[in-house]
Amino acid sequence: MLSVTLRVARFTPKPERPGRRRGGSPFGSKSPFGGDGSESRSNRVRGKRWSQDYTVLAHADDSVLDCLLAVKRDQDPSLAFRYSCGHGMCGSDAVAINGTPTLLCTAKVRDWARPDSPEYANEDGFRPTGEPLDSSEHAIDLDALAPDTPLVIELAALPGFPTRRDLIADIDPMLDQIRRLKPYLEAKNELKTTAEGKVNVFEYLQHPDELARYELLSNCIACGVCEGSCPVYAGGEAFVGPAAMIMSSRFLNDSRDAAFQARLTALMGPDGSAACQSVRACSMHCPKGIDVGEELWQTIQKVDAAKAQLQ
Ligand code: SF4
Ligand code: FES
């Protein structure tokens, strides 16, 4: 067993005074993805912030979520974090681990625990990019350390979103943007029925090549990891964000969808595809293995071609 300290960036919000709004994006308050700006949220929620250490005994193959559950059960029931499925399917438990956006339930202690010493600190304070998810090459060799070496894992709420409490980020801005880009099929065919009154499923047949164009994108679980990694996305007022664009790309690539032009038009505003700076940090940690930056680039080209046709 390893002794691991979870260093948690905790936060308790203060109730907002009625009629008073603070903060907000320095970018335009009127956004095609943010309505008239009245619904926009501040990323600077007022409240008490502090760092709290919890030490647990864990196996190297335990997940960071396992460690947090042990803390919640045995040490501090007030610690707040969110999870549901526990195995990388629901996307509800995205946080920053050692500064890197990822899921609590798929993050193993062996990949994220670091000796608690300045030698292993990330000196510039920025998350490392370019490392593959769960890379054993990036992980410290825990077996090579002295058995009593203190280990630490730093946890904070997902960046880019307002924090609701402790490790829970308010991902409503992302969900609003996904909804505005209509994440559902607008089918070309009328829903046909057979002579017996049953739905004629053959109306929706696709060639495997057509399915392959969007199948991976349909695995997106809206976890927000790509948005937390994106240096442009900051609460969504300046940029609709990679997750919403991936949802839109999924239907742009679907041969059955009849809303191709409307979807491109929806991305033509200043907060749409034009706001993407192609940094591609969004591709680094997608738990579903989507090359988010490349997919966004493909969509940007489609939007640019549609814009050129309109001129
Ligand atoms: S594209 Fe990947 S990282 Fe982004 S929301 Fe979807 S699953 Fe999460
Ligand atoms: S708890 Fe569902 S993805 Fe982690």
Short mmCIF file of C-alpha atoms and ligand atoms in Angstrom, two decimals:
data_model
loop_
_atom_site.label_atom_id
_atom_site.label_comp_id
_atom_site.label_asym_id
_atom_site.label_seq_id
_atom_site.Cartn_x
_atom_site.Cartn_y
_atom_site.Cartn_z
CA MET A 1 0.00 0.00 0.00
CA LEU A 2 1.10 3.55 -0.72
CA SER A 3 0.55 6.57 1.47
CA VAL A 4 -0.82 9.24 -0.86
CA THR A 5 -1.77 12.79 0.03
CA LEU A 6 -4.58 14.32 -2.00
CA ARG A 7 -3.98 18.09 -2.07
CA VAL A 8 -7.41 19.45 -2.87
CA ALA A 9 -8.14 23.04 -3.94
CA ARG A 10 -11.32 23.56 -1.96
CA PHE A 11 -13.97 26.20 -2.46
CA THR A 12 -17.14 27.19 -0.67
CA PRO A 13 -19.22 29.83 -2.49
CA LYS A 14 -20.76 32.81 -0.79
CA PRO A 15 -24.38 33.40 -1.64
CA GLU A 16 -24.68 36.09 -4.37
CA ARG A 17 -26.35 39.29 -3.21
CA PRO A 18 -29.60 39.76 -5.10
CA GLY A 19 -29.39 42.02 -8.15
CA ARG A 20 -25.58 42.10 -8.17
CA ARG A 21 -23.47 40.54 -10.93
CA ARG A 22 -19.69 40.41 -10.79
CA GLY A 23 -16.91 39.53 -13.16
CA GLY A 24 -17.75 38.12 -16.59
CA SER A 25 -15.69 37.70 -19.70
CA PRO A 26 -13.59 40.64 -20.94
CA PHE A 27 -14.74 39.60 -24.41
CA GLY A 28 -18.06 40.65 -25.89
CA SER A 29 -21.06 40.18 -23.69
CA LYS A 30 -23.30 39.71 -26.71
CA SER A 31 -22.70 36.30 -28.10
CA PRO A 32 -24.56 34.24 -30.66
CA PHE A 33 -24.01 31.35 -28.27
CA GLY A 34 -24.80 33.29 -25.11
CA GLY A 35 -28.16 34.82 -26.00
CA ASP A 36 -28.19 38.54 -25.19
CA GLY A 37 -25.53 38.17 -22.57
CA SER A 38 -28.01 38.18 -19.72
CA GLU A 39 -27.47 34.48 -19.14
CA SER A 40 -23.69 34.71 -19.15
CA ARG A 41 -22.02 33.53 -15.99
CA SER A 42 -19.02 34.84 -14.17
CA ASN A 43 -16.01 32.56 -13.82
CA ARG A 44 -15.08 34.43 -10.65
CA VAL A 45 -17.56 33.15 -8.14
CA ARG A 46 -17.11 34.72 -4.70
CA GLY A 47 -16.33 32.47 -1.80
CA LYS A 48 -13.68 30.96 0.43
CA ARG A 49 -10.77 29.15 -1.20
CA TRP A 50 -8.16 27.06 0.57
CA SER A 51 -5.96 24.03 0.04
CA GLN A 52 -6.60 20.93 2.14
CA ASP A 53 -4.52 17.77 2.41
CA TYR A 54 -6.01 14.30 2.95
CA THR A 55 -3.72 11.31 3.34
CA VAL A 56 -5.02 7.86 2.35
CA LEU A 57 -3.57 4.37 1.91
CA ALA A 58 -4.01 3.28 -1.70
CA HIS A 59 -2.89 0.64 -4.19
CA ALA A 60 -1.01 1.89 -7.23
CA ASP A 61 -3.86 0.66 -9.45
CA ASP A 62 -6.59 2.40 -7.46
CA SER A 63 -8.24 5.29 -9.23
CA VAL A 64 -8.07 8.82 -7.88
CA LEU A 65 -11.87 8.57 -7.54
CA ASP A 66 -11.36 5.55 -5.20
CA CYS A 67 -9.09 7.71 -3.03
CA LEU A 68 -11.62 10.56 -2.90
CA LEU A 69 -14.41 8.15 -1.98
CA ALA A 70 -12.25 6.85 0.90
CA VAL A 71 -11.71 10.43 2.09
CA LYS A 72 -15.41 11.19 1.87
CA ARG A 73 -16.30 7.99 3.76
CA ASP A 74 -13.63 8.07 6.49
CA GLN A 75 -12.33 11.62 6.88
CA ASP A 76 -14.43 14.48 5.53
CA PRO A 77 -18.01 14.05 4.32
CA SER A 78 -18.09 17.75 3.38
CA LEU A 79 -15.64 17.27 0.48
CA ALA A 80 -17.61 17.79 -2.75
CA PHE A 81 -16.92 16.06 -6.07
CA ARG A 82 -19.12 14.65 -8.83
CA TYR A 83 -19.16 11.21 -10.44
CA SER A 84 -21.68 8.72 -11.73
CA CYS A 85 -20.68 5.67 -13.79
CA GLY A 86 -17.19 5.18 -12.32
CA HIS A 87 -15.69 3.82 -15.54
CA GLY A 88 -15.22 6.56 -18.12
CA MET A 89 -18.70 6.50 -19.66
CA CYS A 90 -20.65 9.48 -18.28
CA GLY A 91 -18.06 12.28 -18.28
CA SER A 92 -19.35 13.83 -15.05
CA ASP A 93 -16.10 13.67 -13.06
CA ALA A 94 -13.69 15.81 -15.09
CA VAL A 95 -11.27 17.76 -12.87
CA ALA A 96 -7.69 19.03 -13.07
CA ILE A 97 -5.22 16.45 -11.73
CA ASN A 98 -1.76 17.92 -11.25
CA GLY A 99 -3.04 20.75 -13.46
CA THR A 100 -4.13 18.46 -16.32
CA PRO A 101 -7.84 18.12 -17.16
CA THR A 102 -8.86 14.44 -16.99
CA LEU A 103 -11.43 12.07 -15.46
CA LEU A 104 -11.16 11.04 -11.80
CA CYS A 105 -12.41 7.50 -12.43
CA THR A 106 -9.88 6.56 -15.12
CA ALA A 107 -6.88 8.29 -13.49
CA LYS A 108 -4.71 5.74 -11.67
CA VAL A 109 -2.64 6.54 -8.61
CA ARG A 110 0.42 5.06 -10.33
CA ASP A 111 0.11 7.58 -13.20
CA TRP A 112 -0.46 10.72 -11.15
CA ALA A 113 1.20 10.35 -7.72
CA ARG A 114 4.41 12.38 -7.40
CA PRO A 115 6.94 12.61 -4.57
CA ASP A 116 6.06 15.67 -2.52
CA SER A 117 9.29 17.52 -3.22
CA PRO A 118 10.24 20.57 -5.31
CA GLU A 119 12.37 18.31 -7.54
CA TYR A 120 9.16 16.86 -9.02
CA ALA A 121 7.15 20.09 -9.07
CA ASN A 122 5.95 21.51 -12.34
CA GLU A 123 8.03 24.67 -12.02
CA ASP A 124 6.34 26.90 -14.55
CA GLY A 125 2.93 26.19 -13.09
CA PHE A 126 1.47 25.13 -16.44
CA ARG A 127 0.10 21.70 -17.14
CA PRO A 128 2.39 19.53 -19.24
CA THR A 129 1.01 19.03 -22.75
CA GLY A 130 1.85 16.36 -25.27
CA GLU A 131 1.67 13.47 -22.86
CA PRO A 132 -0.65 10.63 -23.80
CA LEU A 133 -3.41 9.76 -21.36
CA ASP A 134 -2.39 7.22 -18.68
CA SER A 135 1.12 7.15 -20.11
CA SER A 136 3.33 4.87 -18.07
CA GLU A 137 6.26 6.61 -19.71
CA HIS A 138 5.21 9.88 -18.04
CA ALA A 139 4.43 8.28 -14.68
CA ILE A 140 6.99 8.21 -11.89
CA ASP A 141 8.30 4.68 -11.20
CA LEU A 142 6.78 4.33 -7.74
CA ASP A 143 8.58 1.01 -7.11
CA ALA A 144 11.95 2.74 -7.47
CA LEU A 145 11.17 5.19 -4.66
CA ALA A 146 11.95 4.54 -0.98
CA PRO A 147 8.84 2.98 0.65
CA ASP A 148 8.31 5.94 2.97
CA THR A 149 8.52 8.60 0.21
CA PRO A 150 5.58 10.98 0.68
CA LEU A 151 3.44 11.06 -2.46
CA VAL A 152 1.02 13.77 -3.48
CA ILE A 153 -1.71 14.22 -6.10
CA GLU A 154 -3.02 17.76 -6.65
CA LEU A 155 -6.71 18.15 -7.43
CA ALA A 156 -8.70 21.18 -8.53
CA ALA A 157 -11.97 21.83 -10.31
CA LEU A 158 -11.97 21.73 -14.11
CA PRO A 159 -10.42 24.95 -15.45
CA GLY A 160 -12.33 27.22 -17.83
CA PHE A 161 -15.58 26.93 -15.86
CA PRO A 162 -16.90 28.62 -12.73
CA THR A 163 -16.41 26.44 -9.66
CA ARG A 164 -19.58 25.52 -7.82
CA ARG A 165 -17.96 23.87 -4.82
CA ASP A 166 -14.60 22.10 -4.24
CA LEU A 167 -14.04 19.86 -7.30
CA ILE A 168 -17.42 20.53 -8.94
CA ALA A 169 -17.31 22.84 -11.94
CA ASP A 170 -20.41 24.48 -13.38
CA ILE A 171 -20.52 22.95 -16.88
CA ASP A 172 -23.91 24.48 -17.75
CA PRO A 173 -22.31 27.00 -20.18
CA MET A 174 -20.90 24.06 -22.20
CA LEU A 175 -24.22 22.19 -22.13
CA ASP A 176 -26.06 25.37 -23.28
CA GLN A 177 -23.67 25.72 -26.22
CA ILE A 178 -24.07 22.07 -27.17
CA ARG A 179 -27.86 22.48 -27.09
CA ARG A 180 -27.73 25.61 -29.28
CA LEU A 181 -25.85 23.70 -31.97
CA LYS A 182 -28.67 21.11 -32.08
CA PRO A 183 -26.95 17.85 -31.09
CA TYR A 184 -29.54 15.62 -32.73
CA LEU A 185 -30.22 14.22 -36.16
CA GLU A 186 -32.41 16.26 -38.48
CA ALA A 187 -33.11 13.35 -40.79
CA LYS A 188 -33.53 13.77 -44.54
CA ASN A 189 -36.18 11.14 -44.76
CA GLU A 190 -39.66 11.35 -43.37
CA LEU A 191 -40.17 8.72 -40.72
CA LYS A 192 -41.75 6.08 -42.95
CA THR A 193 -43.98 3.32 -41.76
CA THR A 194 -44.63 -0.03 -43.33
CA ALA A 195 -48.04 -1.24 -44.47
CA GLU A 196 -48.40 -2.80 -41.00
CA GLY A 197 -47.82 0.58 -39.36
CA LYS A 198 -44.30 -0.26 -38.07
CA VAL A 199 -41.35 2.14 -38.43
CA ASN A 200 -39.48 1.29 -41.60
CA VAL A 201 -35.93 1.11 -40.26
CA PHE A 202 -34.53 0.61 -43.77
CA GLU A 203 -35.12 4.33 -44.40
CA TYR A 204 -32.06 5.01 -42.22
CA LEU A 205 -29.63 2.49 -43.65
CA GLN A 206 -26.06 3.76 -44.13
CA HIS A 207 -23.02 2.38 -45.83
CA PRO A 208 -20.25 1.44 -43.34
CA ASP A 209 -18.02 4.12 -44.91
CA GLU A 210 -20.64 6.76 -44.08
CA LEU A 211 -20.89 5.49 -40.51
CA ALA A 212 -17.10 5.58 -40.15
CA ARG A 213 -17.08 9.35 -40.86
CA TYR A 214 -18.81 10.17 -37.56
CA GLU A 215 -18.74 7.02 -35.43
CA LEU A 216 -15.80 8.07 -33.24
CA LEU A 217 -17.30 11.55 -32.76
CA SER A 218 -20.54 10.02 -31.52
CA ASN A 219 -18.55 8.61 -28.57
CA CYS A 220 -18.11 12.11 -27.10
CA ILE A 221 -19.39 12.08 -23.51
CA ALA A 222 -19.43 15.90 -23.07
CA CYS A 223 -16.96 15.64 -20.21
CA GLY A 224 -15.46 19.10 -20.87
CA VAL A 225 -11.84 17.89 -20.70
CA CYS A 226 -11.14 19.46 -24.11
CA GLU A 227 -12.69 22.74 -22.97
CA GLY A 228 -10.64 22.71 -19.77
CA SER A 229 -7.49 22.24 -21.88
CA CYS A 230 -8.35 24.98 -24.40
CA PRO A 231 -6.58 28.31 -23.76
CA VAL A 232 -9.23 30.19 -25.78
CA TYR A 233 -12.32 28.74 -24.11
CA ALA A 234 -13.02 30.60 -20.88
CA GLY A 235 -16.61 30.11 -19.93
CA GLY A 236 -17.72 30.20 -23.51
CA GLU A 237 -18.49 33.87 -24.20
CA ALA A 238 -15.60 34.29 -26.63
CA PHE A 239 -15.68 30.80 -28.14
CA VAL A 240 -18.40 28.19 -28.43
CA GLY A 241 -15.76 25.65 -27.40
CA PRO A 242 -14.42 22.36 -28.68
CA ALA A 243 -17.06 20.09 -27.11
CA ALA A 244 -19.97 21.88 -28.82
CA MET A 245 -18.04 21.94 -32.09
CA ILE A 246 -17.37 18.21 -31.84
CA MET A 247 -21.11 17.60 -31.38
CA SER A 248 -21.82 19.77 -34.42
CA SER A 249 -19.08 18.01 -36.44
CA ARG A 250 -20.65 14.65 -35.60
CA PHE A 251 -23.83 15.67 -37.46
CA LEU A 252 -22.01 17.56 -40.22
CA ASN A 253 -20.39 14.21 -41.06
CA ASP A 254 -23.64 12.24 -40.95
CA SER A 255 -24.99 11.51 -44.44
CA ARG A 256 -28.56 11.27 -43.08
CA ASP A 257 -28.60 14.82 -41.70
CA ALA A 258 -30.53 17.48 -43.61
CA ALA A 259 -29.28 20.51 -41.67
CA PHE A 260 -25.75 20.68 -43.10
CA GLN A 261 -25.95 24.33 -44.23
CA ALA A 262 -27.77 25.49 -41.11
CA ARG A 263 -25.11 23.86 -38.93
CA LEU A 264 -22.34 25.63 -40.84
CA THR A 265 -24.19 28.95 -40.61
CA ALA A 266 -24.49 28.50 -36.84
CA LEU A 267 -20.69 28.32 -36.63
CA MET A 268 -20.03 31.43 -38.77
CA GLY A 269 -20.20 34.04 -35.99
CA PRO A 270 -17.11 35.51 -34.29
CA ASP A 271 -17.54 33.08 -31.40
CA GLY A 272 -17.82 30.10 -33.74
CA SER A 273 -15.12 28.35 -35.71
CA ALA A 274 -13.26 31.65 -36.33
CA ALA A 275 -12.41 31.86 -32.61
CA CYS A 276 -10.51 28.57 -32.66
CA GLN A 277 -6.76 29.27 -32.71
CA SER A 278 -5.82 25.64 -33.56
CA VAL A 279 -3.66 25.30 -30.45
CA ARG A 280 -4.77 21.64 -30.33
CA ALA A 281 -4.37 21.28 -26.58
CA CYS A 282 -7.94 19.91 -26.78
CA SER A 283 -6.64 16.74 -28.45
CA MET A 284 -4.23 15.80 -25.67
CA HIS A 285 -6.51 14.26 -23.08
CA CYS A 286 -9.83 13.38 -24.67
CA PRO A 287 -10.85 10.20 -22.78
CA LYS A 288 -12.56 8.88 -25.91
CA GLY A 289 -9.46 9.21 -28.08
CA ILE A 290 -10.98 11.85 -30.37
CA ASP A 291 -8.38 14.01 -32.11
CA VAL A 292 -10.43 17.08 -31.23
CA GLY A 293 -8.09 19.64 -32.81
CA GLU A 294 -7.99 17.80 -36.14
CA GLU A 295 -11.79 17.38 -36.21
CA LEU A 296 -12.22 21.08 -35.46
CA TRP A 297 -9.82 21.92 -38.26
CA GLN A 298 -11.90 19.85 -40.71
CA THR A 299 -15.04 21.68 -39.59
CA ILE A 300 -13.34 25.10 -39.83
CA GLN A 301 -12.50 24.33 -43.46
CA LYS A 302 -16.14 23.42 -44.17
CA VAL A 303 -17.34 26.66 -42.55
CA ASP A 304 -14.76 28.74 -44.48
CA ALA A 305 -15.82 27.10 -47.78
CA ALA A 306 -19.48 27.87 -47.03
CA LYS A 307 -18.59 31.49 -46.17
CA ALA A 308 -16.68 31.85 -49.46
CA GLN A 309 -19.72 30.63 -51.38
CA LEU A 310 -21.89 33.27 -49.72
CA GLN A 311 -19.58 36.12 -50.78
S1 SF4 B 1 -14.42 15.66 -27.35
FE1 SF4 B 1 -13.47 14.27 -25.84
S2 SF4 B 1 -12.66 15.66 -24.24
FE2 SF4 B 1 -14.14 16.86 -25.46
S3 SF4 B 1 -16.11 16.68 -24.35
FE3 SF4 B 1 -16.06 15.02 -25.92
S4 SF4 B 1 -15.20 13.22 -24.85
FE4 SF4 B 1 -14.73 15.02 -23.56
S1 FES B 2 -17.62 8.70 -13.27
FE1 FES B 2 -18.49 8.53 -15.29
S2 FES B 2 -16.79 9.08 -16.55
FE2 FES B 2 -15.90 9.05 -14.57
#
